[in-house]
Tab-separated table of C-alpha atoms in Angstrom:
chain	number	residue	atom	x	y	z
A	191	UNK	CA	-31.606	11.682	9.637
A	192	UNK	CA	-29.744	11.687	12.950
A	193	UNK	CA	-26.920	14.095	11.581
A	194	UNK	CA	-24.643	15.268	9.283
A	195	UNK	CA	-20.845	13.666	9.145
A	196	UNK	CA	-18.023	14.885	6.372
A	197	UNK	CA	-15.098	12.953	6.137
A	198	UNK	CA	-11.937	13.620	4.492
A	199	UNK	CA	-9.778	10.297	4.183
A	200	UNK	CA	-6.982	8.961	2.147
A	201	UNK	CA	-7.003	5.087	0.873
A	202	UNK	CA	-4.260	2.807	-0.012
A	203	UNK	CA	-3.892	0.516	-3.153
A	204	UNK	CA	-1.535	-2.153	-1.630
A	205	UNK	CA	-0.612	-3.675	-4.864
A	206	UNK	CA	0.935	-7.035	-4.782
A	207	UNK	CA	2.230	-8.841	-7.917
A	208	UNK	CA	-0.622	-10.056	-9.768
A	209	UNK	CA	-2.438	-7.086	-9.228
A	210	UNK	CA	-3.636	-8.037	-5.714
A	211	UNK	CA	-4.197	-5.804	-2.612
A	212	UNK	CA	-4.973	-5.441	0.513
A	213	UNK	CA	-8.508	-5.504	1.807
A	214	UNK	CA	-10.063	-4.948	5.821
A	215	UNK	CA	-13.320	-6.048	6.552
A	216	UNK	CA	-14.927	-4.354	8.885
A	217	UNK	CA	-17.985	-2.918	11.227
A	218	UNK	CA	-19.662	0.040	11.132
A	219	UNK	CA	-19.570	1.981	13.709
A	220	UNK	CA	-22.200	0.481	16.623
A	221	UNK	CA	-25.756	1.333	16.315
A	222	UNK	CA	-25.312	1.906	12.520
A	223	UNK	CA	-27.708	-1.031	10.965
A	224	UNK	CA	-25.554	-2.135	8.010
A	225	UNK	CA	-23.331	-5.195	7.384
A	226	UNK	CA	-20.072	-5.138	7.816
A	227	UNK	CA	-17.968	-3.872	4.686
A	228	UNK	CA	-14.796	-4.462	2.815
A	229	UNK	CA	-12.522	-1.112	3.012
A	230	UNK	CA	-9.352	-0.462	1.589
A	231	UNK	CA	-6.734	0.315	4.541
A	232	UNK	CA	-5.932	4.341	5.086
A	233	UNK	CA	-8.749	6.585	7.174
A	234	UNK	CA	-9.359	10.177	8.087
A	235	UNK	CA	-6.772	12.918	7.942
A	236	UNK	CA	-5.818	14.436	11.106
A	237	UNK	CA	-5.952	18.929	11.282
A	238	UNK	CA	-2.551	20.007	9.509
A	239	UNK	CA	-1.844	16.775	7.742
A	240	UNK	CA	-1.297	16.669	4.226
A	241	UNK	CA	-2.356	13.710	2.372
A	242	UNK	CA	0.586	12.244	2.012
A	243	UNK	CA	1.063	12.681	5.542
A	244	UNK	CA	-1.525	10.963	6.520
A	245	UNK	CA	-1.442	7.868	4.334
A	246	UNK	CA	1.852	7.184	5.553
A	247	UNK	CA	0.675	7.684	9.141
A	248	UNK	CA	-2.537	5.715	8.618
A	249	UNK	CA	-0.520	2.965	6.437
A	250	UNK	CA	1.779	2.116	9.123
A	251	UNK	CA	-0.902	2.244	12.050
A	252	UNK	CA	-3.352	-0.047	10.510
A	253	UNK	CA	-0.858	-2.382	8.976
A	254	UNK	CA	2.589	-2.030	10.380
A	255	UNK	CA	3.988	-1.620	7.084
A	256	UNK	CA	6.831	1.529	7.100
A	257	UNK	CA	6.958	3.481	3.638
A	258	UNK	CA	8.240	6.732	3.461
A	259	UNK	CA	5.847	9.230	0.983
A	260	UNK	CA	8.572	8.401	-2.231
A	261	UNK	CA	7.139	4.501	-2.397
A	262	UNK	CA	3.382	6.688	-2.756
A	263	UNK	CA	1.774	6.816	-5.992
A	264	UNK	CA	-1.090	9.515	-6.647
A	265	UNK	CA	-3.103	10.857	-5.315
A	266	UNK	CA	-4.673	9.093	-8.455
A	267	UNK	CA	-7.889	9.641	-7.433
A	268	UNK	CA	-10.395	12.235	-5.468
A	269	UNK	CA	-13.569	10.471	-4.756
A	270	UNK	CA	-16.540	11.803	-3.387
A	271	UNK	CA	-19.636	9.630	-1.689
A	272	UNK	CA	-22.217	9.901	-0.170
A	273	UNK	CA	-25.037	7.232	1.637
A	274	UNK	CA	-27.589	7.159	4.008
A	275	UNK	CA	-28.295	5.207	6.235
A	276	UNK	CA	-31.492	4.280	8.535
A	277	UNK	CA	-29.400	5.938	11.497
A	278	UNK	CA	-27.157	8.307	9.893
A	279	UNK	CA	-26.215	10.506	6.569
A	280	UNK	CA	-22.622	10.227	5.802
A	281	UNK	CA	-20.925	12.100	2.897
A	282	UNK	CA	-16.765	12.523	2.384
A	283	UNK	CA	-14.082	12.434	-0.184
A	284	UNK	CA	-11.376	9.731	-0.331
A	285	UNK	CA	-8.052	10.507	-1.916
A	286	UNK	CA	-6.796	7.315	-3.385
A	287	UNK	CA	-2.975	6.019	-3.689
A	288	UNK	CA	-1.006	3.364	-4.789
A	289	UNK	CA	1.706	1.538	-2.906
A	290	UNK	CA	3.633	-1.297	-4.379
A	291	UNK	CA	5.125	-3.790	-2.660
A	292	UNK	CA	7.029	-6.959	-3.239
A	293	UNK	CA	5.047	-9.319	-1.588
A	294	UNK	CA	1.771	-10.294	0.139
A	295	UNK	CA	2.331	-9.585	3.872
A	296	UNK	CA	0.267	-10.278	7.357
A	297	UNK	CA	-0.823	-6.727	8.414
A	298	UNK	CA	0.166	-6.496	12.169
A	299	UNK	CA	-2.587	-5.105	14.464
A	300	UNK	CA	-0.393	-3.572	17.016
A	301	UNK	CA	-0.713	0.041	16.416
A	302	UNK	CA	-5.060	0.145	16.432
A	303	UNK	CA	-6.801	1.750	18.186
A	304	UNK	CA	-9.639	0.090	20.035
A	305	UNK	CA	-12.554	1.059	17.435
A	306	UNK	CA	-9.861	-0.688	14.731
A	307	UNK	CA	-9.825	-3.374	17.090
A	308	UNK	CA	-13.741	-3.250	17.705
A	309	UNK	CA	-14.430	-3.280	14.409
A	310	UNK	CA	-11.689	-4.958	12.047
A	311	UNK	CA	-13.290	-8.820	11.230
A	312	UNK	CA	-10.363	-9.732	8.776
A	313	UNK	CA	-7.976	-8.857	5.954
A	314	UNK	CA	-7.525	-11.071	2.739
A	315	UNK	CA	-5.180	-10.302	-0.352
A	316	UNK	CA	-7.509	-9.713	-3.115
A	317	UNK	CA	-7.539	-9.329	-7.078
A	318	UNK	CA	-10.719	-7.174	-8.616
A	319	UNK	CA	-11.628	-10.274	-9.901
A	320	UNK	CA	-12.706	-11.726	-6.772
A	321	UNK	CA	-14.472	-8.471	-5.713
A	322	UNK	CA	-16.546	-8.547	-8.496
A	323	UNK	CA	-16.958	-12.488	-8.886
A	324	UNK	CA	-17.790	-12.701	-4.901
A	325	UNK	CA	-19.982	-9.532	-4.703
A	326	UNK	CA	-18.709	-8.053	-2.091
A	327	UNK	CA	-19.944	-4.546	-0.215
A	328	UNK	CA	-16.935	-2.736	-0.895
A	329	UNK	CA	-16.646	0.776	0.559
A	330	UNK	CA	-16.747	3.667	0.414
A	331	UNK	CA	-19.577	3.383	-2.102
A	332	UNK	CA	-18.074	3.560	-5.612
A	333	UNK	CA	-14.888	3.105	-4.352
A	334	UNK	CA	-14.702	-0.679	-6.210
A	335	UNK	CA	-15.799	0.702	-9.552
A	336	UNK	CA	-12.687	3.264	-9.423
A	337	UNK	CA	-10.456	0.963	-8.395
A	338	UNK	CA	-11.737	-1.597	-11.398
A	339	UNK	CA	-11.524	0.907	-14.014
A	340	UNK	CA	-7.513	2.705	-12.506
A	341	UNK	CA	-6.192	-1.250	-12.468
A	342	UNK	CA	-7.852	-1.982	-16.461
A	343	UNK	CA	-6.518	1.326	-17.678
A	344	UNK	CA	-3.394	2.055	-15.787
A	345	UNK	CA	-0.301	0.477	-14.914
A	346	UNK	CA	1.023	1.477	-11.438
């Protein structure tokens, strides 16, 4: 193992009607040995922010979308992961939210950073459905399963 990371993030359930969302795909960080992943847009939290904080911070940097923490939902989750990988060990917890909007929109890419731009591939509006039915590497590991189970038993 080539260290030790923890990682405390917050995620964001962009729910569209008909129950779809909002999906990056994206890179690793380079040198890691892994193909690229589906993520759900949010990231870490920054010293002193709260989570709410930061998903509104996060929300509006990687998608240009402005919400203000009354449109936020949850946190309805607290996931914890871990996986290894052949050059790193990563563990961290991901706070999950829900945030409801109208309609499907085209995330702007103005506000990334240059990693975000490094690494983002594409974004595509997405129902659980097509996760599943496309087998796609969703992250953070788990993460999909959650999701899957909050959207069958829960109405957001």
């Amino acid at each position: 193992m080539a260290g030790f990371r923890h990682r405390n993030t917050v995620r964001a359930l962009i729910l569209a009607p008909g129950e779809r969302f909002l999906m990056f795909h994206s890179r690793f960080d380079p040198g890691v040995d892994l193909p690229p992943q589906w993520i759900f847009p949010g990231g870490g939290m920054e010293p002193g922010e709260t989570q709410i904080e930061a998903l509104v911070r996060e929300i509006l940097e990687e998608t240009g979308l402005e919400i203000s923490p009354k449109e936020v939902n949850g946190p309805w989750a607290k996931h914890h992961f871990e996986f290894e990988s052949k050059h790193e060990y990563d563990s961290g917890t991901a706070w999950f939210f829900t945030i409801c909007v109208e309609t499907e929109f085209e995330p702007a890419s103005t506000l990334w950073t240059p990693e975000e731009h490094r690494d983002n591939i594409s974004h595509r509006w997405v129902t659980i459905e097509d996760l599943l039915n496309e087998d796609l590497w969703v992250g953070p590991p788990g993460a999909i399963d959650l999701v899957a189970n909050s959207l069958r038993s829960s109405h957001f």
